Tab-separated table of C-alpha atoms in Angstrom:
chain	number	residue	atom	x	y	z
A	101	MET	CA	4.156	61.751	42.913
A	102	ARG	CA	5.371	58.624	44.720
A	103	LYS	CA	1.779	57.428	45.273
A	104	ARG	CA	1.000	57.852	41.570
A	105	THR	CA	4.129	55.829	40.651
A	106	LEU	CA	3.183	52.969	43.024
A	107	LYS	CA	-0.387	53.005	41.728
A	108	ALA	CA	0.840	52.784	38.124
A	109	PHE	CA	3.220	49.918	39.027
A	110	ALA	CA	0.406	48.032	40.762
A	111	GLY	CA	-1.813	48.496	37.730
A	112	ALA	CA	0.915	47.112	35.485
A	113	LEU	CA	1.225	44.035	37.728
A	114	VAL	CA	-2.532	43.434	37.577
A	115	ALA	CA	-2.533	43.758	33.781
A	116	ALA	CA	0.390	41.331	33.487
A	117	ALA	CA	-1.418	38.845	35.744
A	118	LEU	CA	-4.530	39.076	33.556
A	119	VAL	CA	-2.401	38.198	30.497
A	120	VAL	CA	-0.358	35.406	32.135
A	121	ALA	CA	-3.188	33.767	34.078
A	122	PRO	CA	-5.076	32.405	31.033
A	123	LEU	CA	-1.808	31.083	29.612
A	124	VAL	CA	-0.977	29.267	32.823
A	125	THR	CA	-4.501	27.932	33.111
A	126	ALA	CA	-4.516	26.718	29.508
A	127	GLY	CA	-1.118	25.094	29.909
A	128	ALA	CA	-2.184	23.323	33.086
A	129	SER	CA	-5.408	22.162	31.435
A	130	ALA	CA	-3.527	20.645	28.528
A	131	GLU	CA	-0.954	19.078	30.819
A	132	ASP	CA	-3.454	17.610	33.277
A	133	ALA	CA	-6.015	16.408	30.724
A	134	SER	CA	-6.158	12.647	30.314
A	135	ALA	CA	-6.722	10.746	27.090
A	136	VAL	CA	-10.333	9.895	27.952
A	137	TRP	CA	-13.124	10.165	25.399
A	138	PRO	CA	-16.395	11.762	26.544
A	139	ALA	CA	-19.137	9.232	27.230
A	140	ASP	CA	-21.435	10.816	24.632
A	141	THR	CA	-18.796	10.866	21.868
A	142	VAL	CA	-20.331	10.840	18.373
A	143	GLY	CA	-18.580	8.574	15.826
A	144	VAL	CA	-15.856	5.923	15.895
A	145	LYS	CA	-12.983	6.883	18.179
A	146	GLY	CA	-9.402	6.999	17.007
A	147	GLU	CA	-6.154	7.131	18.994
A	148	LEU	CA	-5.709	10.351	20.968
A	149	VAL	CA	-2.282	11.819	20.075
A	150	PRO	CA	-1.144	15.028	21.863
A	151	TRP	CA	-1.427	18.182	19.742
A	152	ASN	CA	1.486	20.486	18.942
A	153	GLU	CA	2.152	23.022	16.233
A	154	ASP	CA	3.955	20.493	14.023
A	155	THR	CA	0.910	18.184	13.935
A	156	ASN	CA	-1.015	20.881	12.048
A	157	HIS	CA	1.159	20.328	8.946
A	158	THR	CA	0.824	17.572	6.344
A	159	ASP	CA	4.631	17.148	6.103
A	160	TYR	CA	4.709	15.945	9.734
A	161	TRP	CA	2.298	13.057	9.027
A	162	LYS	CA	3.917	12.139	5.697
A	163	GLN	CA	7.268	11.713	7.475
A	164	LYS	CA	5.643	9.779	10.329
A	165	TYR	CA	4.036	7.239	7.910
A	166	PRO	CA	6.652	5.952	5.408
A	167	ASP	CA	3.977	4.322	3.219
A	168	ALA	CA	2.188	7.663	2.712
A	169	VAL	CA	2.567	8.983	-0.845
A	170	SER	CA	0.712	12.281	-0.332
A	171	CYS	CA	-1.196	14.106	2.441
A	172	TYR	CA	-3.959	16.704	2.245
A	173	SER	CA	-5.492	19.198	4.704
A	174	SER	CA	-9.071	20.490	4.584
A	175	ASP	CA	-11.485	22.439	6.758
A	176	GLY	CA	-14.613	21.305	4.880
A	177	ASP	CA	-15.856	18.864	2.248
A	178	THR	CA	-13.599	17.625	-0.591
A	179	ASP	CA	-13.382	14.748	-3.069
A	180	HIS	CA	-11.585	12.837	-0.317
A	181	GLY	CA	-14.257	13.147	2.377
A	182	ARG	CA	-16.584	15.399	4.315
A	183	ILE	CA	-17.435	16.674	7.793
A	184	THR	CA	-20.455	14.771	9.167
A	185	GLY	CA	-22.244	14.158	12.446
A	186	GLY	CA	-23.244	17.782	12.970
A	187	GLY	CA	-19.620	18.896	12.721
A	188	LYS	CA	-18.342	16.220	15.151
A	189	THR	CA	-17.154	13.535	12.710
A	190	VAL	CA	-15.249	13.095	9.433
A	191	THR	CA	-16.290	10.473	6.841
A	192	LEU	CA	-13.955	9.494	4.003
A	193	ASN	CA	-15.169	8.731	0.478
A	194	GLU	CA	-14.378	5.537	-1.445
A	195	TYR	CA	-10.759	5.430	-2.641
A	196	SER	CA	-10.520	6.313	-6.354
A	197	PRO	CA	-8.407	4.078	-8.613
A	198	SER	CA	-7.125	7.239	-10.343
A	199	TRP	CA	-5.503	8.550	-7.151
A	200	PRO	CA	-1.857	7.891	-6.267
A	201	GLY	CA	-1.365	4.928	-3.948
A	202	ASP	CA	-4.049	2.319	-3.286
A	203	HIS	CA	-5.556	2.985	0.182
A	204	TRP	CA	-6.180	5.525	2.947
A	205	GLU	CA	-3.056	5.426	5.110
A	206	VAL	CA	-4.038	7.701	8.022
A	207	LEU	CA	-6.794	10.166	8.979
A	208	VAL	CA	-6.036	12.950	11.482
A	209	ILE	CA	-8.994	14.924	12.882
A	210	LYS	CA	-8.168	18.319	14.423
A	211	ALA	CA	-10.352	20.055	17.026
A	212	GLY	CA	-9.017	22.306	19.781
A	213	ASN	CA	-5.382	22.451	20.809
A	214	LEU	CA	-5.181	19.424	23.127
A	215	TRP	CA	-5.525	16.226	21.069
A	216	ASN	CA	-5.463	14.857	17.533
A	217	SER	CA	-7.785	11.906	16.770
A	218	VAL	CA	-5.585	9.605	14.649
A	219	ILE	CA	-7.024	6.638	12.692
A	220	GLU	CA	-4.580	4.374	10.846
A	221	ASN	CA	-5.860	2.629	7.681
A	222	PRO	CA	-9.331	4.208	8.005
A	223	ASP	CA	-12.310	2.770	6.108
A	224	ALA	CA	-14.467	4.733	3.677
A	225	GLY	CA	-18.029	5.432	4.784
A	226	VAL	CA	-17.229	5.311	8.524
A	227	ALA	CA	-17.878	8.421	10.633
A	228	TYR	CA	-14.755	8.999	12.784
A	229	ALA	CA	-14.984	11.128	15.928
A	230	SER	CA	-13.335	14.502	16.604
A	231	PRO	CA	-11.167	14.663	19.789
A	232	PRO	CA	-12.190	16.186	23.137
A	233	ASN	CA	-11.298	19.793	23.980
A	234	ASN	CA	-9.790	21.313	27.107
A	235	SER	CA	-13.098	21.099	28.990
A	236	GLY	CA	-13.484	17.361	28.276
A	237	GLN	CA	-16.259	17.810	25.699
A	238	GLN	CA	-16.156	16.534	22.107
A	239	ALA	CA	-15.024	19.488	19.986
A	240	SER	CA	-16.278	20.518	16.571
A	241	VAL	CA	-13.924	19.630	13.673
A	242	SER	CA	-11.682	22.576	12.814
A	243	HIS	CA	-9.868	20.801	9.966
A	244	TRP	CA	-8.682	17.339	9.039
A	245	ILE	CA	-5.696	15.750	7.331
A	246	VAL	CA	-5.744	12.560	5.268
A	247	CYS	CA	-2.833	10.711	3.726
A	248	LYS	CA	-2.946	8.306	0.775
A	249	GLY	CA	-0.740	5.241	1.080
A	250	LYS	CA	0.888	2.713	-1.219
A	251	THR	CA	0.892	-0.884	-0.029
A	252	THR	CA	4.417	-2.207	0.185
A	253	VAL	CA	4.663	-5.814	-0.966
A	254	PRO	CA	7.615	-7.453	0.782
A	255	GLU	CA	10.108	-9.467	-1.248
A	256	LEU	CA	9.814	-13.203	-0.598
A	257	VAL	CA	13.074	-14.841	0.463
A	258	THR	CA	13.676	-18.406	1.617
A	259	PRO	CA	16.009	-18.760	4.588
A	260	THR	CA	18.865	-21.193	3.984
A	261	LEU	CA	21.590	-22.403	6.287
A	262	THR	CA	24.266	-24.957	5.300
A	263	TRP	CA	27.646	-25.876	6.605
A	264	THR	CA	30.672	-28.015	5.720
A	265	LEU	CA	32.186	-30.499	8.130
A	266	PRO	CA	35.818	-30.153	9.162
A	267	THR	CA	38.534	-32.241	7.527
A	268	CYS	CA	42.065	-32.940	8.544
A	269	GLU	CA	43.138	-29.976	6.448
A	270	ALA	CA	40.381	-27.390	7.102
A	271	ALA	CA	37.796	-26.387	9.695
A	272	GLY	CA	34.075	-26.591	9.042
A	273	GLU	CA	32.249	-23.513	7.693
A	274	LEU	CA	28.728	-22.107	8.165
A	275	PHE	CA	26.825	-20.497	5.242
A	276	GLN	CA	23.736	-18.363	5.950
A	277	GLY	CA	21.391	-17.060	3.208
A	278	ASP	CA	20.855	-13.360	2.420
A	279	GLY	CA	17.780	-11.258	3.290
A	280	VAL	CA	17.579	-12.886	6.715
A	281	LYS	CA	18.286	-11.840	10.291
A	282	TRP	CA	19.850	-14.665	12.329
A	283	VAL	CA	19.689	-15.158	16.096
A	284	SER	CA	21.694	-17.880	17.843
A	285	THR	CA	21.032	-19.620	21.154
A	286	PRO	CA	23.061	-22.416	22.806
A	287	GLY	CA	21.832	-25.977	22.233
A	288	GLU	CA	22.698	-29.338	23.740
A	289	ASN	CA	26.115	-31.008	23.500
A	290	GLY	CA	27.805	-27.833	22.294
A	291	SER	CA	25.404	-27.303	19.372
A	292	THR	CA	24.001	-23.900	18.291
A	293	ILE	CA	20.356	-23.210	17.458
A	294	TRP	CA	20.016	-20.658	14.665
A	295	THR	CA	16.628	-18.952	14.135
A	296	ALA	CA	15.848	-16.951	10.976
A	297	THR	CA	13.557	-13.885	10.784
A	298	PRO	CA	12.915	-11.756	7.664
A	299	ALA	CA	15.070	-8.676	7.157
A	300	PRO	CA	13.227	-5.336	6.724
A	301	GLY	CA	11.226	-5.365	3.477
A	302	LYS	CA	11.459	-9.158	3.210
A	303	ALA	CA	9.023	-11.988	3.979
A	304	PHE	CA	9.189	-15.786	4.145
A	305	PRO	CA	6.898	-18.073	2.113
A	306	ALA	CA	4.481	-20.106	4.203
A	307	GLY	CA	5.708	-23.393	5.630
A	308	VAL	CA	9.478	-22.897	5.218
A	309	THR	CA	12.002	-24.039	7.813
A	310	THR	CA	13.186	-21.166	10.010
A	311	GLN	CA	15.278	-22.958	12.648
A	312	TRP	CA	18.349	-25.165	12.456
A	313	THR	CA	20.445	-26.948	15.064
A	314	VAL	CA	24.108	-26.892	14.046
A	315	PRO	CA	26.460	-29.228	15.881
A	316	ASP	CA	29.843	-28.152	17.245
A	317	LEU	CA	31.738	-28.427	13.945
A	318	SER	CA	35.110	-28.406	15.641
A	319	LYS	CA	34.394	-31.770	17.296
A	320	LEU	CA	33.095	-33.679	14.281
A	321	VAL	CA	36.541	-34.869	13.116
A	322	GLN	CA	38.062	-37.251	15.685
A	323	GLY	CA	40.870	-38.618	13.551
A	324	CYS	CA	42.400	-38.548	10.095
A	325	GLY	CA	43.499	-41.062	7.505
A	326	SER	CA	41.527	-44.307	7.806
A	327	ASN	CA	39.976	-43.406	11.175
A	328	GLU	CA	36.288	-42.720	10.744
A	329	PRO	CA	34.887	-40.049	13.105
A	330	GLU	CA	31.780	-40.753	15.157
A	331	GLN	CA	28.534	-40.197	13.264
A	332	PRO	CA	26.821	-36.963	14.377
A	333	ASP	CA	23.231	-37.053	15.561
A	334	PRO	CA	20.671	-36.342	12.849
A	335	LEU	CA	19.246	-32.859	12.542
A	336	GLU	CA	15.537	-32.309	13.210
A	337	SER	CA	13.178	-29.378	12.677
A	338	GLU	CA	9.436	-29.039	13.225
A	339	SER	CA	6.641	-26.983	11.707
A	340	SER	CA	2.907	-27.080	12.398
A	341	LYS	CA	-0.321	-26.023	10.691
A	342	THR	CA	-3.744	-25.644	12.334
A	343	THR	CA	-7.079	-25.859	10.523
A	344	PHE	CA	-10.515	-25.108	12.013
A	345	ASP	CA	-13.739	-27.107	11.482
A	346	CYS	CA	-16.710	-25.059	12.718
A	347	ALA	CA	-19.206	-27.873	12.080
A	348	THR	CA	-17.471	-30.183	14.585
A	349	THR	CA	-15.821	-27.361	16.612
A	350	THR	CA	-12.522	-29.167	16.142
A	351	ALA	CA	-9.013	-27.843	15.576
A	352	THR	CA	-6.722	-30.157	13.568
A	353	ILE	CA	-2.988	-29.698	14.128
A	354	THR	CA	-0.578	-31.195	11.585
A	355	THR	CA	2.983	-31.301	12.934
A	356	THR	CA	5.676	-32.024	10.344
A	357	THR	CA	9.045	-33.276	11.549
A	358	THR	CA	11.933	-33.085	9.083
A	359	THR	CA	14.956	-35.286	9.835
A	360	THR	CA	18.299	-35.041	8.056
A	361	ALA	CA	20.824	-37.750	8.873
A	362	TYR	CA	24.568	-37.606	8.278
A	363	VAL	CA	26.082	-40.061	5.783
A	364	TRP	CA	29.724	-41.026	5.451
A	365	ASN	CA	31.555	-39.767	2.373
A	366	ALA	CA	34.361	-42.253	1.752
A	367	GLU	CA	36.096	-39.977	-0.743
A	368	THR	CA	36.390	-36.989	1.578
A	369	LYS	CA	36.342	-39.158	4.711
A	370	THR	CA	33.786	-36.875	6.357
A	371	TRP	CA	30.203	-37.076	7.471
A	372	VAL	CA	27.926	-35.078	5.170
A	373	LEU	CA	24.237	-34.279	5.338
A	374	GLY	CA	22.015	-36.688	3.448
A	375	GLU	CA	18.544	-36.195	1.985
A	376	PRO	CA	15.922	-34.927	4.458
A	377	THR	CA	12.875	-37.052	5.262
A	378	SER	CA	9.574	-35.781	6.667
A	379	SER	CA	6.784	-37.315	8.750
A	380	ASP	CA	3.452	-35.867	9.875
A	381	VAL	CA	1.653	-36.278	13.185
A	382	VAL	CA	-1.996	-35.215	13.188
A	383	THR	CA	-3.760	-34.358	16.453
A	384	GLU	CA	-7.152	-32.880	17.211
A	385	ARG	CA	-8.574	-30.775	20.051
A	386	PRO	CA	-11.768	-28.800	20.705
A	387	LEU	CA	-11.817	-25.205	19.427
A	388	THR	CA	-11.509	-22.542	22.083
A	389	GLU	CA	-14.269	-19.995	22.403
A	390	ALA	CA	-11.903	-17.298	21.077
A	391	GLU	CA	-11.122	-19.441	17.993
A	392	ILE	CA	-14.847	-20.037	17.371
A	393	GLY	CA	-15.513	-16.292	17.608
A	394	ALA	CA	-12.662	-15.473	15.217
A	395	ASN	CA	-13.233	-18.217	12.608
A	396	CYS	CA	-16.857	-19.419	12.726
A	397	PRO	CA	-19.821	-17.344	11.445
A	398	LEU	CA	-23.234	-16.862	13.007
A	399	VAL	CA	-25.835	-19.438	11.887
A	400	PRO	CA	-28.730	-17.604	10.214
A	401	GLY	CA	-32.386	-18.618	10.429
A	402	ASP	CA	-35.263	-16.702	8.817
A	403	ILE	CA	-34.183	-13.148	7.976
A	404	ASP	CA	-36.647	-10.958	6.086
A	405	SER	CA	-38.561	-7.710	6.073
A	406	VAL	CA	-42.056	-7.822	7.567
A	407	CYS	CA	-44.996	-5.433	7.960
A	408	VAL	CA	-46.975	-5.451	11.178
A	409	GLY	CA	-50.061	-3.545	10.171
A	410	ASP	CA	-48.636	-0.844	7.951
A	411	VAL	CA	-45.333	-0.559	9.856
A	412	PRO	CA	-42.158	-2.166	8.371
A	413	TYR	CA	-39.824	-4.244	10.580
A	414	LEU	CA	-36.733	-6.413	10.113
A	415	GLY	CA	-37.501	-9.926	11.354
A	416	TYR	CA	-34.552	-12.189	12.092
A	417	GLU	CA	-33.413	-15.386	13.802
A	418	LEU	CA	-29.778	-16.172	14.607
A	419	THR	CA	-27.978	-19.076	16.311
A	420	LEU	CA	-24.559	-18.808	17.859
A	421	PRO	CA	-21.888	-21.231	16.554
A	422	GLU	CA	-21.642	-24.448	18.551
A	423	GLY	CA	-19.470	-23.855	21.593
A	424	PHE	CA	-19.651	-20.040	21.582
A	425	VAL	CA	-21.241	-18.407	24.642
A	426	ALA	CA	-22.445	-14.798	24.444
A	427	ASP	CA	-21.745	-12.486	27.382
A	428	SER	CA	-25.363	-11.287	27.634
A	429	GLU	CA	-28.907	-12.033	26.460
A	430	THR	CA	-28.716	-9.104	24.026
A	431	PRO	CA	-25.323	-9.557	22.336
A	432	VAL	CA	-26.255	-8.705	18.744
A	433	THR	CA	-25.250	-5.532	16.892
A	434	ILE	CA	-27.324	-4.984	13.726
A	435	THR	CA	-25.939	-2.741	11.000
A	436	PHE	CA	-27.817	-1.519	7.918
A	437	VAL	CA	-24.846	-0.888	5.592
A	438	ASN	CA	-25.114	2.434	3.732
A	439	PRO	CA	-23.053	2.157	0.509
A	440	ASP	CA	-22.832	5.958	0.199
A	441	GLY	CA	-22.630	7.309	3.744
A	442	GLU	CA	-23.134	6.645	7.425
A	443	ASP	CA	-24.466	3.220	8.432
A	444	TYR	CA	-27.498	2.686	10.644
A	445	VAL	CA	-26.353	0.725	13.740
A	446	VAL	CA	-28.432	-0.703	16.594
A	447	GLU	CA	-26.661	-2.444	19.484
A	448	ASN	CA	-27.727	-4.749	22.349
A	449	GLN	CA	-30.327	-6.803	20.495
A	450	PRO	CA	-31.458	-10.394	21.233
A	451	LEU	CA	-30.600	-13.345	18.975
A	452	SER	CA	-34.084	-13.268	17.419
A	453	GLY	CA	-36.858	-10.737	17.154
A	454	GLU	CA	-38.179	-7.801	15.169
A	455	LEU	CA	-36.454	-4.440	14.754
A	456	LEU	CA	-38.275	-1.332	13.607
A	457	TRP	CA	-37.052	-0.469	10.093
A	458	PRO	CA	-34.807	2.643	9.888
A	459	GLY	CA	-36.899	5.747	9.242
A	460	ALA	CA	-40.171	4.071	10.332
A	461	SER	CA	-42.423	4.954	13.260
A	462	ALA	CA	-45.038	2.701	14.821
A	463	THR	CA	-46.754	5.547	16.686
A	464	ALA	CA	-48.668	8.568	15.422
A	465	PRO	CA	-47.692	10.253	13.300
A	466	LYS	CA	-46.531	7.100	11.557
A	467	MET	CA	-43.511	7.373	9.274
A	468	TRP	CA	-41.872	5.323	6.524
A	469	PRO	CA	-38.345	5.485	5.067
A	470	GLY	CA	-38.157	7.793	2.071
A	471	TRP	CA	-41.164	9.881	3.280
A	472	GLU	CA	-41.568	12.980	5.417
A	473	LEU	CA	-44.439	15.064	6.752
A	474	VAL	CA	-44.796	18.540	5.233
A	475	ASN	CA	-47.758	20.635	6.459
A	476	GLY	CA	-49.576	17.508	7.523
A	477	GLU	CA	-49.103	15.728	4.153
A	478	TYR	CA	-46.761	12.812	3.334
A	479	VAL	CA	-44.283	13.608	0.566
A	480	GLU	CA	-41.430	11.538	-0.840
A	481	THR	CA	-37.851	12.463	0.048
A	482	ASP	CA	-34.308	11.254	-0.608
A	483	GLY	CA	-33.706	11.471	3.156
A	484	ASN	CA	-35.117	9.547	6.131
A	485	TYR	CA	-33.193	6.354	5.189
A	486	ALA	CA	-34.611	6.200	1.653
A	487	TRP	CA	-31.487	4.233	0.724
A	488	THR	CA	-32.863	1.182	2.616
A	489	ARG	CA	-35.815	0.744	0.240
A	490	ALA	CA	-33.905	-0.681	-2.759
A	491	GLY	CA	-32.400	-3.711	-1.047
A	492	VAL	CA	-29.882	-3.229	1.743
A	493	THR	CA	-27.069	-5.316	3.208
A	494	VAL	CA	-27.717	-6.081	6.878
A	495	ARG	CA	-24.819	-7.258	9.035
A	496	PHE	CA	-25.351	-9.145	12.308
A	497	GLU	CA	-22.400	-9.224	14.749
A	498	VAL	CA	-21.714	-10.835	18.114
A	499	ASN	CA	-18.110	-11.836	17.704
A	500	PRO	CA	-18.976	-14.126	14.848
A	501	SER	CA	-20.795	-12.201	12.158
A	502	TYR	CA	-23.199	-12.785	9.250
A	503	SER	CA	-24.311	-10.483	6.400
A	504	THR	CA	-27.179	-10.793	3.922
A	505	GLU	CA	-29.219	-8.554	1.608
A	506	VAL	CA	-32.784	-7.824	2.714
A	507	GLN	CA	-35.498	-6.356	0.447
A	508	TYR	CA	-37.808	-3.699	1.819
A	509	PRO	CA	-41.440	-4.934	1.968
A	510	GLU	CA	-43.384	-4.380	-1.262
A	511	ALA	CA	-44.994	-0.955	-0.859
A	512	SER	CA	-48.791	-0.742	-0.936
A	513	ALA	CA	-51.592	1.263	0.669
A	514	GLU	CA	-51.711	-1.309	3.474
A	515	CYS	CA	-48.028	-1.964	4.018
A	516	ALA	CA	-44.735	-0.062	4.217
A	517	ASN	CA	-46.021	3.191	2.637
A	518	PRO	CA	-48.205	6.186	3.542
A	519	PRO	CA	-51.774	6.328	2.185
A	520	ILE	CA	-51.865	6.295	-1.639
A	521	GLY	CA	-51.352	9.796	-3.027
A	522	GLY	CA	-49.649	11.106	0.101
A	523	GLY	CA	-52.575	11.765	2.394
A	524	THR	CA	-52.541	12.611	6.075
A	525	PRO	CA	-51.362	10.528	9.076
A	526	ALA	CA	-53.773	7.722	9.939
A	527	SER	CA	-55.566	8.142	13.257
A	528	THR	CA	-57.208	4.682	13.599
A	529	ASP	CA	-55.595	1.473	14.751
A	530	ALA	CA	-55.802	-1.255	12.095
A	531	GLU	CA	-55.726	-4.937	12.994
A	532	ALA	CA	-52.117	-6.272	12.617
A	533	LEU	CA	-51.509	-7.592	9.128
A	534	ALA	CA	-48.121	-9.267	8.592
A	535	VAL	CA	-46.596	-9.076	5.093
A	536	THR	CA	-42.962	-10.075	4.408
A	537	GLY	CA	-40.687	-9.048	1.603
A	538	GLY	CA	-40.104	-12.654	0.565
A	539	GLY	CA	-43.428	-14.525	0.966
A	540	VAL	CA	-47.049	-14.485	2.132
A	541	SER	CA	-47.939	-14.444	5.820
A	542	PRO	CA	-50.476	-16.914	7.279
A	543	VAL	CA	-52.403	-13.878	8.559
A	544	ILE	CA	-52.911	-12.731	4.979
A	545	VAL	CA	-54.158	-16.200	3.983
A	546	ALA	CA	-56.620	-16.168	6.888
A	547	ALA	CA	-57.850	-12.683	6.000
A	548	GLY	CA	-58.243	-13.663	2.375
A	549	GLY	CA	-60.209	-16.773	3.354
A	550	ALA	CA	-62.539	-14.731	5.560
A	551	ALA	CA	-63.169	-12.296	2.707
A	552	LEU	CA	-63.896	-15.190	0.347
A	553	LEU	CA	-66.456	-16.717	2.760
A	554	ALA	CA	-68.108	-13.332	3.217
A	555	GLY	CA	-68.417	-12.921	-0.567
A	556	ILE	CA	-69.940	-16.376	-0.957
A	557	ALA	CA	-72.506	-15.562	1.737
A	558	VAL	CA	-73.510	-12.299	0.010
A	559	VAL	CA	-74.008	-14.079	-3.350
A	560	ALA	CA	-76.077	-16.856	-1.720
A	561	ILE	CA	-78.385	-14.388	0.080
A	562	ALA	CA	-78.969	-12.400	-3.161
A	563	ALA	CA	-79.850	-15.601	-5.076
A	564	TYR	CA	-82.296	-16.666	-2.386
A	565	ARG	CA	-84.071	-13.297	-2.452
A	566	ARG	CA	-84.464	-13.442	-6.266
A	567	ARG	CA	-86.002	-16.915	-6.112
A	568	HIS	CA	-88.356	-15.896	-3.290
A	569	ALA	CA	-89.538	-12.845	-5.259
A	570	SER	CA	-90.299	-14.951	-8.369
A	571	VAL	CA	-92.409	-17.433	-6.367
A	572	GLN	CA	-94.562	-14.609	-5.008
């Protein structure tokens, strides 16, 4: 009996261990996991925020983002967006003017019970990545939450600070405007430097004065009656504005100094502030590389579609802004912008060259955008990047960027299309024939000239044979 009791107790311990062990392992996995995205992550990465039960609810995110007017949860496709990337990404639709608010405030992608992928102010048409799971692999989207936001326009307030000078009968007073937070620091000769910052929900207009130096008011009156106190030093404040000239790679800094002198008021026998005067000092300096990258665009050369043989390419030439140095020989990212879905992006490209058009293949079996092979025959399709055939915006980015619309080459039996009527994949190599979407290639002119000469020769030979036959 005792042996059976011990055996049953041991069995209970084993069963309890089997239940507890996975919980301990899962807890340790979640605790030890680091916020590192897998190297092969599909989509644009958000911020990894630890998962808990509260983060599964829309109320949690609405409270976390004060500008959110409403939040929605979905495990599939809705009017707001859809699951893309083979279940590994979420892509939002364009924001509808009929919806509450005016923008996407936050997107939260749920996958597993370790992380949330959080994207603030997400863009429509961008595929955002699901977070990694406990094993460090990108997880499939289980559901996603999106919140609509309403842009808060801050109230403009102008900071003001004035004061009265002391008299024989009363001390001086300081008057500070509303809607402003004030911070004071000690100045020279007993003065106080007051700096204004906007209060919550407020903003300052551009170019206003935000700092004042207030003298020690208690020392401005040195005597009364006919004794005139010493004139205080004038007050000065500075503001500056910088403009960028990409053509000359020059930054122009305009520094405005405002001076307000004290004037004697004979009636009150006090020094009072007079009218302010301003003066500008203009200086120039070379733009920094960071300023060039942030403010100056790429310089475009020839950008067009081109056919090499019957294969379509994007041909392009770019020049970096003067003074900007790329960090590699292949710094360009080229994006074919899809107005209705996921963009086509190719990274690490040189500043000039040819890029195979999306959906095209230069090797057998050859392919073209908007076509697919079905049972050995070419048939038209809405897929395979068909959206690039009707004119597409192409964006070139290094740090500066440049965008333009490029037309797909005019389709014909020789260029940018399968054989007329569908047909089967070509098996012979044709001599390269370059045709662009915006002009005529010199190769075409040469080929046309050769054909013309050949035709003239045929006509001449036929005429000679007729004359020779008539003589005989």
